[in-house]
DNA sequence: GTAATGTCTGTAGTCACTACAGGGTCAAGA
DNA sequence: TCTTGACCCTGTAGTGACTACAGACATTAC
């Protein structure tokens, strides 16, 4: 412990391990400005504290819920700058929820068609493959 | 019509218009080898025929069903090289169907959590925003 | 003749990472 | 003291599937 800046700090690998995230991802979030740059030791090593860890967990949980980094940036700004950000945060989530529902609807359409086509293919011994015919649009 | 290569050929813009695809996308598919390079007029303009259009439609339909370009490349190879590709094509589709079902499951998890959180936020006048607390993991 | 439109090429940007290459630093063991 | 191996640093390039643009050439209409 040769530098007082290292007091209670953890390095990038430990932060990544504790949060279950990839080491490089942490640096990436720093680069794009979602995580603040941590103080450095004399040798230039990053030294994180619990506030960094908390913020990183926020980002990771939001990613698990499918928020884009831009949406997360907006949510973090609400956290940082506002007293009562609940209405704005809820709106961000509501828009995102609508996006997700639209994606689910798209995927369900795909699922329905594929399920039907795979069933038509059966054991795969047909001379004209229903999947391929469907894609060519000749037996849609 | 100064060049016999243009006989019955259409240009890129017309192909894109007829298939509802983006002009640049056609060139991209050519670049990555999904569409064969069409013959050129004397001035170097691409000249497509109905076979190109048919193949492009195949690709576009497969994209609508969520197949990746690599999967599509595999399907097109089956079309080009095999007599009875149905079993192999069906397997590609079955794997893809499983992927789609996994994605739907992921999105439904997100949807469930978001729906719950947005409902908790209510009219957005709470002093502690349930969404933000959830993301910080303090009220999960 | 010229203006407007079309086409050509290659390159760079998008999103959210991930994976290097090529170096510096540090702690423990021989 | 030296070395070994594990860690850390930076910047850059790659992923997938496009999309957009710059700068040049061709064609068409008037």
Short mmCIF file of C-alpha atoms (C1' of nucleotides) in Angstrom, two decimals:
data_model
loop_
_atom_site.label_atom_id
_atom_site.label_comp_id
_atom_site.label_asym_id
_atom_site.label_seq_id
_atom_site.Cartn_x
_atom_site.Cartn_y
_atom_site.Cartn_z
CA UNK A 1 0.00 0.00 0.00
CA UNK A 2 2.25 2.72 -1.22
CA UNK A 3 -0.40 5.20 -2.26
CA UNK A 4 -3.13 6.68 -0.14
CA UNK A 5 -5.44 6.67 -3.17
CA UNK A 6 -5.66 2.91 -2.95
CA UNK A 7 -7.37 2.97 0.43
CA UNK A 8 -10.38 0.65 0.20
CA UNK A 9 -10.22 0.67 -3.60
CA UNK A 10 -10.66 -2.37 -5.75
CA UNK A 11 -9.29 -3.00 -9.19
CA UNK A 12 -11.14 -3.58 -12.39
CA UNK A 13 -10.93 -7.36 -12.27
CA UNK A 14 -12.42 -7.47 -8.79
CA UNK A 15 -15.22 -5.10 -9.75
CA UNK A 16 -16.01 -7.23 -12.78
CA UNK A 17 -15.94 -10.40 -10.72
CA UNK A 18 -18.14 -8.97 -7.97
CA UNK A 19 -20.75 -7.77 -10.45
CA UNK A 20 -20.51 -10.71 -12.84
CA UNK A 21 -19.57 -8.46 -15.72
CA UNK A 22 -16.83 -8.64 -18.28
CA UNK A 23 -13.64 -6.81 -17.54
CA UNK A 24 -13.61 -5.03 -20.88
CA UNK A 25 -17.22 -4.01 -20.52
CA UNK A 26 -16.38 -1.94 -17.48
CA UNK A 27 -13.82 0.01 -19.45
CA UNK A 28 -16.29 0.40 -22.28
CA UNK A 29 -18.92 1.91 -19.97
CA UNK A 30 -16.28 4.31 -18.74
CA UNK A 31 -15.31 5.25 -22.26
CA UNK A 32 -18.86 6.05 -23.27
CA UNK A 33 -19.42 8.04 -20.11
CA UNK A 34 -21.85 5.81 -18.19
CA UNK A 35 -19.39 5.15 -15.39
CA UNK A 36 -17.29 7.99 -13.98
CA UNK A 37 -13.56 7.64 -14.33
CA UNK A 38 -12.25 6.24 -11.07
CA UNK A 39 -9.19 7.59 -9.28
CA UNK A 40 -5.89 5.95 -10.15
CA UNK A 41 -3.08 4.55 -8.05
CA UNK A 42 0.44 5.90 -8.50
CA UNK A 43 1.01 3.28 -11.17
CA UNK A 44 -2.11 4.35 -13.06
CA UNK A 45 -4.33 1.45 -11.98
CA UNK A 46 -8.04 2.17 -11.60
CA UNK A 47 -9.34 2.07 -8.06
CA UNK A 48 -13.09 1.63 -7.63
CA UNK A 49 -15.26 2.07 -4.56
CA UNK A 50 -18.76 0.93 -3.62
CA UNK A 51 -20.39 3.87 -5.42
CA UNK A 52 -18.88 2.66 -8.68
CA UNK A 53 -20.08 -0.82 -7.97
CA UNK A 54 -23.61 0.41 -7.24
CA UNK A 55 -23.72 2.38 -10.46
CA UNK A 56 -22.35 -0.53 -12.48
CA UNK A 57 -25.00 -2.83 -11.00
CA UNK A 58 -27.65 -0.31 -12.05
CA UNK A 59 -26.38 -0.41 -15.60
CA UNK A 60 -26.16 -4.19 -15.69
CA UNK A 61 -29.68 -4.65 -14.34
CA UNK A 62 -31.04 -2.16 -16.83
CA UNK A 63 -29.25 -4.04 -19.63
CA UNK A 64 -30.84 -7.28 -18.41
CA UNK A 65 -34.19 -5.55 -18.87
CA UNK A 66 -33.18 -4.65 -22.40
CA UNK A 67 -32.68 -0.90 -21.98
CA UNK A 68 -30.28 0.58 -24.51
CA UNK A 69 -27.22 2.41 -23.29
CA UNK A 70 -28.85 5.69 -24.35
CA UNK A 71 -31.92 4.90 -22.29
CA UNK A 72 -29.68 4.01 -19.37
CA UNK A 73 -27.82 7.26 -19.82
CA UNK A 74 -31.16 9.05 -19.54
CA UNK A 75 -32.13 7.13 -16.42
CA UNK A 76 -28.80 7.83 -14.77
CA UNK A 77 -29.16 11.52 -15.56
CA UNK A 78 -32.53 11.45 -13.83
CA UNK A 79 -30.91 9.78 -10.85
CA UNK A 80 -28.10 12.32 -10.74
CA UNK A 81 -29.89 15.55 -11.45
CA UNK A 82 -33.43 15.37 -10.23
CA UNK A 83 -35.24 15.16 -6.97
CA UNK A 84 -38.35 13.42 -8.16
CA UNK A 85 -37.58 11.69 -11.42
CA UNK A 86 -40.26 9.03 -11.08
CA UNK A 87 -42.64 10.29 -13.78
CA UNK A 88 -39.83 10.70 -16.33
CA UNK A 89 -38.28 7.36 -15.44
CA UNK A 90 -41.65 5.65 -15.72
CA UNK A 91 -42.11 7.17 -19.19
CA UNK A 92 -38.74 5.85 -20.33
CA UNK A 93 -39.74 2.41 -19.06
CA UNK A 94 -43.18 2.63 -20.66
CA UNK A 95 -41.71 3.42 -24.07
CA UNK A 96 -39.25 0.59 -23.65
CA UNK A 97 -42.04 -1.74 -22.63
CA UNK A 98 -43.90 -0.88 -25.81
CA UNK A 99 -40.75 -1.63 -27.84
CA UNK A 100 -40.43 -4.99 -26.15
CA UNK A 101 -44.04 -5.84 -26.82
CA UNK A 102 -43.56 -4.97 -30.47
CA UNK A 103 -40.51 -7.22 -30.63
CA UNK A 104 -42.42 -10.05 -29.00
CA UNK A 105 -45.18 -9.65 -31.57
CA UNK A 106 -42.61 -9.78 -34.40
CA UNK A 107 -40.99 -12.87 -32.98
CA UNK A 108 -44.30 -14.58 -32.47
CA UNK A 109 -45.15 -14.03 -36.12
CA UNK A 110 -41.84 -15.61 -37.07
CA UNK A 111 -42.41 -18.45 -34.65
CA UNK A 112 -45.84 -19.21 -36.04
CA UNK A 113 -44.63 -19.38 -39.65
CA UNK A 114 -41.54 -21.41 -38.81
CA UNK A 115 -43.46 -23.87 -36.68
CA UNK A 116 -45.88 -24.43 -39.52
CA UNK A 117 -43.11 -24.83 -42.10
CA UNK A 118 -41.01 -27.19 -40.00
CA UNK A 119 -44.09 -29.32 -39.45
CA UNK A 120 -44.76 -29.36 -43.20
CA UNK A 121 -41.20 -30.54 -43.82
CA UNK A 122 -41.92 -33.59 -41.70
CA UNK A 123 -39.16 -36.13 -41.93
CA UNK A 124 -37.38 -34.20 -44.68
CA UNK A 125 -37.98 -36.63 -47.50
CA UNK A 126 -40.26 -34.46 -49.62
CA UNK A 127 -38.96 -33.76 -53.11
CA UNK A 128 -39.98 -30.08 -52.85
CA UNK A 129 -38.96 -28.60 -49.53
CA UNK A 130 -41.85 -26.53 -48.07
CA UNK A 131 -39.40 -24.21 -46.30
CA UNK A 132 -37.52 -23.39 -49.46
CA UNK A 133 -40.72 -23.03 -51.48
CA UNK A 134 -42.08 -20.69 -48.83
CA UNK A 135 -38.97 -18.56 -48.96
CA UNK A 136 -39.18 -18.35 -52.72
CA UNK A 137 -42.74 -17.21 -52.23
CA UNK A 138 -44.21 -19.92 -54.43
CA UNK A 139 -46.07 -21.74 -51.73
CA UNK A 140 -46.68 -19.01 -49.20
CA UNK B 1 -30.20 0.45 -75.85
CA UNK B 2 -26.66 0.52 -77.01
CA UNK B 3 -25.54 -2.71 -75.38
CA UNK B 4 -26.93 -6.18 -75.90
CA UNK B 5 -26.22 -6.98 -72.23
CA UNK B 6 -29.04 -4.68 -71.25
CA UNK B 7 -31.66 -6.78 -72.93
CA UNK B 8 -34.48 -7.28 -70.45
CA UNK B 9 -32.17 -6.16 -67.62
CA UNK B 10 -33.21 -3.85 -64.86
CA UNK B 11 -31.06 -1.60 -62.79
CA UNK B 12 -30.46 -1.62 -59.11
CA UNK B 13 -33.06 1.01 -58.26
CA UNK B 14 -35.77 -0.88 -60.08
CA UNK B 15 -34.82 -4.15 -58.42
CA UNK B 16 -34.92 -2.48 -55.03
CA UNK B 17 -38.27 -0.87 -55.79
CA UNK B 18 -39.80 -4.09 -57.08
CA UNK B 19 -38.72 -6.03 -54.01
CA UNK B 20 -39.29 -3.28 -51.48
CA UNK B 21 -35.69 -3.35 -50.38
CA UNK B 22 -33.13 -0.64 -49.90
CA UNK B 23 -30.86 0.15 -52.79
CA UNK B 24 -27.72 -0.12 -50.70
CA UNK B 25 -28.83 -3.40 -49.23
CA UNK B 26 -28.74 -5.02 -52.65
CA UNK B 27 -25.15 -4.00 -53.12
CA UNK B 28 -24.37 -5.22 -49.63
CA UNK B 29 -25.80 -8.67 -50.36
CA UNK B 30 -23.67 -8.77 -53.46
CA UNK B 31 -20.59 -7.78 -51.53
CA UNK B 32 -21.02 -10.53 -48.97
CA UNK B 33 -21.71 -13.08 -51.68
CA UNK B 34 -25.41 -13.80 -51.19
CA UNK B 35 -26.36 -12.38 -54.57
CA UNK B 36 -24.27 -13.18 -57.63
CA UNK B 37 -22.66 -10.25 -59.37
CA UNK B 38 -24.91 -9.28 -62.24
CA UNK B 39 -23.65 -8.54 -65.73
CA UNK B 40 -22.84 -4.94 -66.48
CA UNK B 41 -23.78 -2.60 -69.28
CA UNK B 42 -21.06 -0.95 -71.35
CA UNK B 43 -21.05 1.92 -68.85
CA UNK B 44 -20.59 -0.45 -65.92
CA UNK B 45 -24.18 -0.36 -64.67
CA UNK B 46 -25.56 -3.51 -63.08
CA UNK B 47 -28.23 -5.29 -65.06
CA UNK B 48 -30.45 -7.72 -63.16
CA UNK B 49 -32.85 -10.34 -64.43
CA UNK B 50 -35.71 -12.27 -62.88
CA UNK B 51 -33.38 -14.87 -61.40
CA UNK B 52 -31.70 -12.16 -59.37
CA UNK B 53 -35.05 -10.87 -58.27
CA UNK B 54 -36.16 -14.33 -57.22
CA UNK B 55 -33.01 -14.86 -55.19
CA UNK B 56 -33.27 -11.45 -53.58
CA UNK B 57 -36.87 -12.16 -52.60
CA UNK B 58 -35.73 -15.40 -51.00
CA UNK B 59 -33.20 -13.51 -48.92
CA UNK B 60 -35.66 -10.81 -47.93
CA UNK B 61 -38.31 -13.32 -46.88
CA UNK B 62 -35.78 -15.25 -44.85
CA UNK B 63 -34.70 -12.02 -43.17
CA UNK B 64 -38.34 -11.31 -42.33
CA UNK B 65 -38.38 -14.66 -40.57
CA UNK B 66 -35.30 -13.62 -38.63
CA UNK B 67 -32.73 -15.88 -40.30
CA UNK B 68 -29.20 -14.51 -40.09
CA UNK B 69 -27.25 -13.92 -43.27
CA UNK B 70 -25.10 -16.94 -42.42
CA UNK B 71 -28.19 -19.12 -42.07
CA UNK B 72 -29.45 -17.76 -45.36
CA UNK B 73 -26.12 -18.50 -46.97
CA UNK B 74 -26.54 -22.10 -45.79
CA UNK B 75 -30.07 -22.33 -47.14
CA UNK B 76 -29.04 -20.91 -50.50
CA UNK B 77 -26.20 -23.41 -50.70
CA UNK B 78 -28.72 -26.19 -50.14
CA UNK B 79 -30.85 -24.73 -52.91
CA UNK B 80 -27.90 -24.50 -55.28
CA UNK B 81 -26.07 -27.71 -54.60
CA UNK B 82 -28.45 -30.39 -53.50
CA UNK B 83 -31.22 -32.44 -54.92
CA UNK B 84 -33.10 -33.08 -51.74
CA UNK B 85 -32.18 -30.47 -49.21
CA UNK B 86 -35.38 -30.68 -47.21
CA UNK B 87 -34.04 -32.45 -44.13
CA UNK B 88 -31.08 -30.10 -43.84
CA UNK B 89 -33.18 -27.02 -44.48
CA UNK B 90 -35.71 -28.16 -41.91
CA UNK B 91 -32.90 -28.56 -39.37
CA UNK B 92 -31.67 -25.02 -40.00
CA UNK B 93 -35.23 -23.77 -39.48
CA UNK B 94 -35.70 -25.88 -36.36
CA UNK B 95 -32.55 -24.48 -34.75
CA UNK B 96 -33.67 -21.00 -35.68
CA UNK B 97 -37.11 -21.65 -34.25
CA UNK B 98 -35.52 -22.66 -30.97
CA UNK B 99 -33.49 -19.42 -30.99
CA UNK B 100 -36.63 -17.40 -31.54
CA UNK B 101 -38.45 -19.16 -28.73
CA UNK B 102 -35.53 -18.41 -26.41
CA UNK B 103 -35.64 -14.75 -27.42
CA UNK B 104 -39.38 -14.62 -26.82
CA UNK B 105 -38.85 -16.08 -23.36
CA UNK B 106 -36.20 -13.45 -22.61
CA UNK B 107 -38.42 -10.64 -23.79
CA UNK B 108 -41.38 -11.93 -21.83
CA UNK B 109 -39.29 -11.89 -18.66
CA UNK B 110 -38.36 -8.28 -19.38
CA UNK B 111 -41.96 -7.43 -20.17
CA UNK B 112 -43.22 -8.93 -16.92
CA UNK B 113 -40.76 -6.99 -14.77
CA UNK B 114 -41.27 -3.73 -16.64
CA UNK B 115 -45.04 -3.99 -16.54
CA UNK B 116 -44.89 -4.52 -12.79
CA UNK B 117 -42.49 -1.62 -12.25
CA UNK B 118 -44.38 0.82 -14.45
CA UNK B 119 -47.56 -0.06 -12.53
CA UNK B 120 -45.76 0.56 -9.24
CA UNK B 121 -44.65 3.96 -10.47
CA UNK B 122 -48.28 4.88 -10.89
CA UNK B 123 -48.70 8.56 -11.61
CA UNK B 124 -45.01 9.27 -10.98
CA UNK B 125 -45.40 11.26 -7.78
CA UNK B 126 -43.70 8.82 -5.42
CA UNK B 127 -40.66 10.21 -3.62
CA UNK B 128 -38.69 7.00 -4.26
CA UNK B 129 -39.08 5.80 -7.82
CA UNK B 130 -39.75 2.04 -7.87
CA UNK B 131 -38.06 1.68 -11.24
CA UNK B 132 -34.86 3.32 -10.09
CA UNK B 133 -34.89 1.43 -6.80
CA UNK B 134 -35.36 -1.80 -8.70
CA UNK B 135 -32.43 -1.04 -10.94
CA UNK B 136 -30.26 -0.27 -7.95
CA UNK B 137 -31.31 -3.63 -6.61
CA UNK B 138 -32.60 -2.20 -3.34
CA UNK B 139 -36.23 -3.04 -3.86
CA UNK B 140 -36.05 -6.00 -6.21
"C1'" DG C 1 -25.57 22.81 -74.17
"C1'" DT C 2 -26.78 22.00 -69.74
"C1'" DA C 3 -29.24 20.63 -65.77
"C1'" DA C 4 -31.19 16.95 -63.32
"C1'" DT C 5 -31.11 12.53 -62.31
"C1'" DG C 6 -29.06 8.20 -62.12
"C1'" DT C 7 -25.14 5.02 -61.19
"C1'" DC C 8 -20.43 3.84 -59.72
"C1'" DT C 9 -16.75 3.08 -56.01
"C1'" DG C 10 -14.89 2.94 -51.42
"C1'" DT C 11 -15.24 4.24 -46.81
"C1'" DA C 12 -17.18 5.34 -42.38
"C1'" DG C 13 -20.89 5.25 -39.14
"C1'" DT C 14 -24.33 2.55 -36.18
"C1'" DC C 15 -24.84 -0.57 -31.32
"C1'" DA C 16 -22.85 -2.91 -27.50
"C1'" DC C 17 -19.57 -5.01 -26.79
"C1'" DT C 18 -15.21 -8.35 -27.30
"C1'" DA C 19 -10.55 -9.47 -28.40
"C1'" DC C 20 -6.31 -8.60 -29.19
"C1'" DA C 21 -1.17 -6.52 -29.39
"C1'" DG C 22 2.39 -4.60 -27.16
"C1'" DG C 23 3.74 -2.68 -23.33
"C1'" DG C 24 4.19 -1.53 -17.90
"C1'" DT C 25 3.69 -3.09 -12.76
"C1'" DC C 26 3.71 -5.95 -8.84
"C1'" DA C 27 4.17 -9.78 -5.41
"C1'" DA C 28 6.05 -14.15 -4.35
"C1'" DG C 29 9.42 -17.67 -4.65
"C1'" DA C 30 14.42 -19.49 -5.64
"C1'" DT D 1 18.60 -10.23 -6.67
"C1'" DC D 2 16.41 -12.19 -10.30
"C1'" DT D 3 12.72 -14.21 -12.49
"C1'" DT D 4 8.21 -15.79 -13.24
"C1'" DG D 5 3.58 -15.17 -13.75
"C1'" DA D 6 -0.41 -12.62 -12.97
"C1'" DC D 7 -2.32 -8.52 -13.28
"C1'" DC D 8 -2.99 -3.79 -15.39
"C1'" DC D 9 -2.56 -0.11 -19.10
"C1'" DT D 10 -3.62 1.91 -23.94
"C1'" DG D 11 -5.38 1.97 -28.51
"C1'" DT D 12 -7.26 -0.45 -32.29
"C1'" DA D 13 -9.92 -3.72 -34.90
"C1'" DG D 14 -13.50 -7.06 -35.25
"C1'" DT D 15 -18.57 -8.52 -34.89
"C1'" DG D 16 -23.76 -8.26 -37.81
"C1'" DA D 17 -26.56 -6.19 -40.97
"C1'" DC D 18 -26.97 -2.69 -42.77
"C1'" DT D 19 -27.07 2.73 -43.91
"C1'" DA D 20 -25.16 7.01 -45.43
"C1'" DC D 21 -22.16 9.73 -47.77
"C1'" DA D 22 -18.43 11.82 -50.84
"C1'" DG D 23 -16.72 12.40 -55.21
"C1'" DA D 24 -16.75 10.88 -59.80
"C1'" DC D 25 -18.87 9.26 -64.17
"C1'" DA D 26 -23.19 8.32 -67.37
"C1'" DT D 27 -27.56 9.16 -69.24
"C1'" DT D 28 -31.71 11.60 -70.32
"C1'" DA D 29 -34.79 15.54 -71.12
"C1'" DC D 30 -35.31 19.91 -72.68
#
